[in-house]
Tab-separated table of C-alpha atoms and ligand atoms in Angstrom:
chain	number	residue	atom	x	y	z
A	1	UNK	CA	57.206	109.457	138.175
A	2	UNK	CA	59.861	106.638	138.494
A	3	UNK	CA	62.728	107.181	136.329
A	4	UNK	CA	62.823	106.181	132.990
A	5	UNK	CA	64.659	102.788	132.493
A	6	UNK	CA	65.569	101.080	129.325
A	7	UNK	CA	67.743	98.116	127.923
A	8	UNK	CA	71.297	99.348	128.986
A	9	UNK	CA	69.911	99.290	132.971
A	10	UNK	CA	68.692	96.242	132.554
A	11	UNK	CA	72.220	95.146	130.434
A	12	UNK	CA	74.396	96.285	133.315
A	13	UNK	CA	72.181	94.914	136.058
A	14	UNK	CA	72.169	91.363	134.149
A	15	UNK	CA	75.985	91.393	134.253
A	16	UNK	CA	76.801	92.638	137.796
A	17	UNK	CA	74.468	89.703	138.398
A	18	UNK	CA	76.231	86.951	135.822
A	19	UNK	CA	79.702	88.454	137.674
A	20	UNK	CA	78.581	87.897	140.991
A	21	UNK	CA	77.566	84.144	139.840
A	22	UNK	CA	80.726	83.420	138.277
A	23	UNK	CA	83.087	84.766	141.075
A	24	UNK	CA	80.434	82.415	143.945
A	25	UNK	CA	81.002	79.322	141.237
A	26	UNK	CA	84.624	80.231	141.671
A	27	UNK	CA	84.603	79.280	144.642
A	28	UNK	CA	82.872	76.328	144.449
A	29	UNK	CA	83.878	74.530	142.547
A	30	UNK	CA	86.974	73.425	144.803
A	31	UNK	CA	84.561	72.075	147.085
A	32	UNK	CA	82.764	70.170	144.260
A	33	UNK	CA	86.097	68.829	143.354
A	34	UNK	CA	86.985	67.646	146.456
A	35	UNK	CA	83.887	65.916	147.302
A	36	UNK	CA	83.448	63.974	143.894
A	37	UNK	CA	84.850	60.335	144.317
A	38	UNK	CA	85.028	59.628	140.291
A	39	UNK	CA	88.795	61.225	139.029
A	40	UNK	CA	87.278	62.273	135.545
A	41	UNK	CA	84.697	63.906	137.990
A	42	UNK	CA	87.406	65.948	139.666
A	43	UNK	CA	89.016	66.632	136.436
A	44	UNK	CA	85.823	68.204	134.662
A	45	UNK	CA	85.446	70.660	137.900
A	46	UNK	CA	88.917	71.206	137.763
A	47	UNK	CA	89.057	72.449	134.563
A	48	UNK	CA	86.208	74.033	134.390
A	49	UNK	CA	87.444	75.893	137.903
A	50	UNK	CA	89.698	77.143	135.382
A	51	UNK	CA	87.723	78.030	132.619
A	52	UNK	CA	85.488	79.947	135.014
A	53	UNK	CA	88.646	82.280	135.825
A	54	UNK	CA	88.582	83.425	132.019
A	55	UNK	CA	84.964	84.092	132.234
A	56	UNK	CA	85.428	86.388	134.749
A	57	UNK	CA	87.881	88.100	132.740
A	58	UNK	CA	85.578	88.901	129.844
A	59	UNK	CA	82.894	89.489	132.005
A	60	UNK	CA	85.581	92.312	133.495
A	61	UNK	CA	86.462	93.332	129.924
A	62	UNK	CA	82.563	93.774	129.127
A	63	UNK	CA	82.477	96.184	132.450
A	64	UNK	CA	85.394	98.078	131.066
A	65	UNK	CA	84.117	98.411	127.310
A	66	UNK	CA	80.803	100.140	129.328
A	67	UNK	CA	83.353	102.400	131.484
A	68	UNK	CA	81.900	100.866	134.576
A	69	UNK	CA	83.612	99.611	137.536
A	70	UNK	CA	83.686	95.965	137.416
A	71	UNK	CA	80.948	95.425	140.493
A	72	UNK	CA	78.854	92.526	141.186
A	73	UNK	CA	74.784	92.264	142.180
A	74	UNK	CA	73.933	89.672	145.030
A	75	UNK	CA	71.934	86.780	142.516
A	76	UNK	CA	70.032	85.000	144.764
A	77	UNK	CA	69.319	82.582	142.408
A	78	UNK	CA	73.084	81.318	142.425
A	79	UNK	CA	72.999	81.378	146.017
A	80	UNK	CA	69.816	78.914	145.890
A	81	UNK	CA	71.356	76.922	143.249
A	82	UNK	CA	74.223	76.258	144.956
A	83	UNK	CA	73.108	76.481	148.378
A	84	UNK	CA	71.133	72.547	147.321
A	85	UNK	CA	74.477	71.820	145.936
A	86	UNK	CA	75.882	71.666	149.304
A	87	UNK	CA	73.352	69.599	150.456
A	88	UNK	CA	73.377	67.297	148.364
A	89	UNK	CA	77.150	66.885	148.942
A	90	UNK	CA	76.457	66.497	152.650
A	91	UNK	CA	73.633	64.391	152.589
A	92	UNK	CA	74.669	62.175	150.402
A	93	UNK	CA	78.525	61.814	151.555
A	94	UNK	CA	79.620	58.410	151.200
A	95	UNK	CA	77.139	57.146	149.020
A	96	UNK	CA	76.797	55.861	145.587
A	97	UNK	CA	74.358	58.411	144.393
A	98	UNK	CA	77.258	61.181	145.709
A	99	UNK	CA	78.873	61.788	142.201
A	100	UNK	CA	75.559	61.905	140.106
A	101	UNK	CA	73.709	64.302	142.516
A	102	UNK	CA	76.924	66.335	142.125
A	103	UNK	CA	76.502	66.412	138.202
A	104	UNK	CA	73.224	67.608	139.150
A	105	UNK	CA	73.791	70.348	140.972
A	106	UNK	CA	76.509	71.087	138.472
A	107	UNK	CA	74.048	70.932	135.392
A	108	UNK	CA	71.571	73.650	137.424
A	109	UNK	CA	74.476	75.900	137.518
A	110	UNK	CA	75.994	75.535	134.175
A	111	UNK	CA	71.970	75.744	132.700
A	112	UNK	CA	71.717	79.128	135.114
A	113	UNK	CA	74.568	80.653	133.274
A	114	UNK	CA	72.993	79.795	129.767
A	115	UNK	CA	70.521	82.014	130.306
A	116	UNK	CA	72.416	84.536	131.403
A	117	UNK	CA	74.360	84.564	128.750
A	118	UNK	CA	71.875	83.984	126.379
A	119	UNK	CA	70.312	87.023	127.203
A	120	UNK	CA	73.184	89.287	127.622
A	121	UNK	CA	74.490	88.105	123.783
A	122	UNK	CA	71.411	89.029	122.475
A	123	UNK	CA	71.264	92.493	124.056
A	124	UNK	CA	74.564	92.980	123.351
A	125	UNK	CA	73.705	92.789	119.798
A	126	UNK	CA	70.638	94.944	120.002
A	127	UNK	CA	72.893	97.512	121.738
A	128	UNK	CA	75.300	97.522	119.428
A	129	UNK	CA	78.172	95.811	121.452
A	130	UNK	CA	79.520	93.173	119.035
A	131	UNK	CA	82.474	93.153	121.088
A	132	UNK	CA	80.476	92.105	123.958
A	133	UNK	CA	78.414	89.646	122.142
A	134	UNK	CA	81.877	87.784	121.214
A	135	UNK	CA	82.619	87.751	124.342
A	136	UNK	CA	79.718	86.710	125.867
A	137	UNK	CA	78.980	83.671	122.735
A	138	UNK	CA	82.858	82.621	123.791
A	139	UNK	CA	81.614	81.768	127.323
A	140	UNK	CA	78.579	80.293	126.323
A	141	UNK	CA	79.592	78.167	124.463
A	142	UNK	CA	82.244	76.778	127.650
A	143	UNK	CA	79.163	76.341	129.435
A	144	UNK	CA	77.221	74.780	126.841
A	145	UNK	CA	80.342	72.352	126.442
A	146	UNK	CA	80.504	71.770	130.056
A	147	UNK	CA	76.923	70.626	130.441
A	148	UNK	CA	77.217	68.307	127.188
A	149	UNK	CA	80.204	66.551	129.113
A	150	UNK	CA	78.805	66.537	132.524
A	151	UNK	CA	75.794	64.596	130.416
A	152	UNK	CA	78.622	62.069	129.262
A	153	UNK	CA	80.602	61.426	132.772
A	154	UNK	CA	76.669	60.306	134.383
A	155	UNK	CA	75.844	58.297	130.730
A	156	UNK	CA	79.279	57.218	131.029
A	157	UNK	CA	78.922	54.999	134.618
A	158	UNK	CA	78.166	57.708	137.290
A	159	UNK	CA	74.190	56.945	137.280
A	160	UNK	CA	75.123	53.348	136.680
A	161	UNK	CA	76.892	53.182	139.866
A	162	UNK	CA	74.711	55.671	141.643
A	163	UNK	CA	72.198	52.777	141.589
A	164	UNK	CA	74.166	51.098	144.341
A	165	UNK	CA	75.348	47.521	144.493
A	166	UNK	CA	71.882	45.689	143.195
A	167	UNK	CA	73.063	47.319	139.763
A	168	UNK	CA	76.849	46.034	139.914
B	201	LIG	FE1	80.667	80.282	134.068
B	202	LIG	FE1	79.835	77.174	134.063
């Protein structure tokens, strides 16, 4: 008979997978900076580049409070997610539409990591870990924010312009 698995296998599997995510949107962010042509753009990936970093550090704290080694699980779902981020960066280089399929792509990462975190705050909670949930409702809501302004930058002008010059 398999072994018996319950809610703290699935808890720890959940967050090596939310700490792989963060640590791949780490790294891209950079890239998604660099290739946006709007500055307020560049600034929300900047700072949320930034914001990521302290993610990862509660996601770290969360490992320690379990007395696990901080280790990630490859989530193929972030790879997918921001695998069609990169092409949309290099198909659309140069173009008008550039900056609001880069909001996008954005928005499918930052609406992957709600539900990650969704679901690990509520676990937490059943488990017990109200140290964990904290943690976990502190990113969430980062994300949350994030998406809400992303939303703003494209109502803002970016799908405006992404209709190209028949729009101006
Ligand atoms: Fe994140
Ligand atoms: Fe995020």
């Amino acid at each position: 008979m398999a072994k018996e698995k319950t809610l703290d296998d699935l808890f720890l599997d959940t967050l090596k997978d939310i700490y792989y995510a963060e640590r791949k949107i780490l790294k891209t962010l950079p890239k998604m900076q660099r290739a946006a042509q709007s500055d307020k753009l560049k600034e929300a990936f900047g700072k949320h580049r930034d914001e990521t970093e302290g993610q990862i550090e509660r996601l770290q704290q969360v490992f320690e409070l379990l007395g696990k080694p901080a280790r990630g699980k490859t989530c193929d779902a972030i790879e997918g997610i921001v695998a069609e981020g990169e092409e949309i960066m290099d198909e659309f280089k140069g173009t008008a539409a550039l900056d609001a399929g880069l909001i996008s792509s954005a928005q499918a990462v930052e609406h992957y990591e709600m539900t990650r975190y969704g679901t690990l705050k509520r676990w937490a909670e059943e488990l017990g870990m109200k140290e964990a949930a904290d943690l976990f409702a502190q990113t969430l809501a980062e994300e949350e924010k994030t998406d809400a302004d992303l939303t703003k930058l494209a109502d803002a002008g970016v799908n405006e312009r992404a209709k190209g010059k028949k729009a101006a």
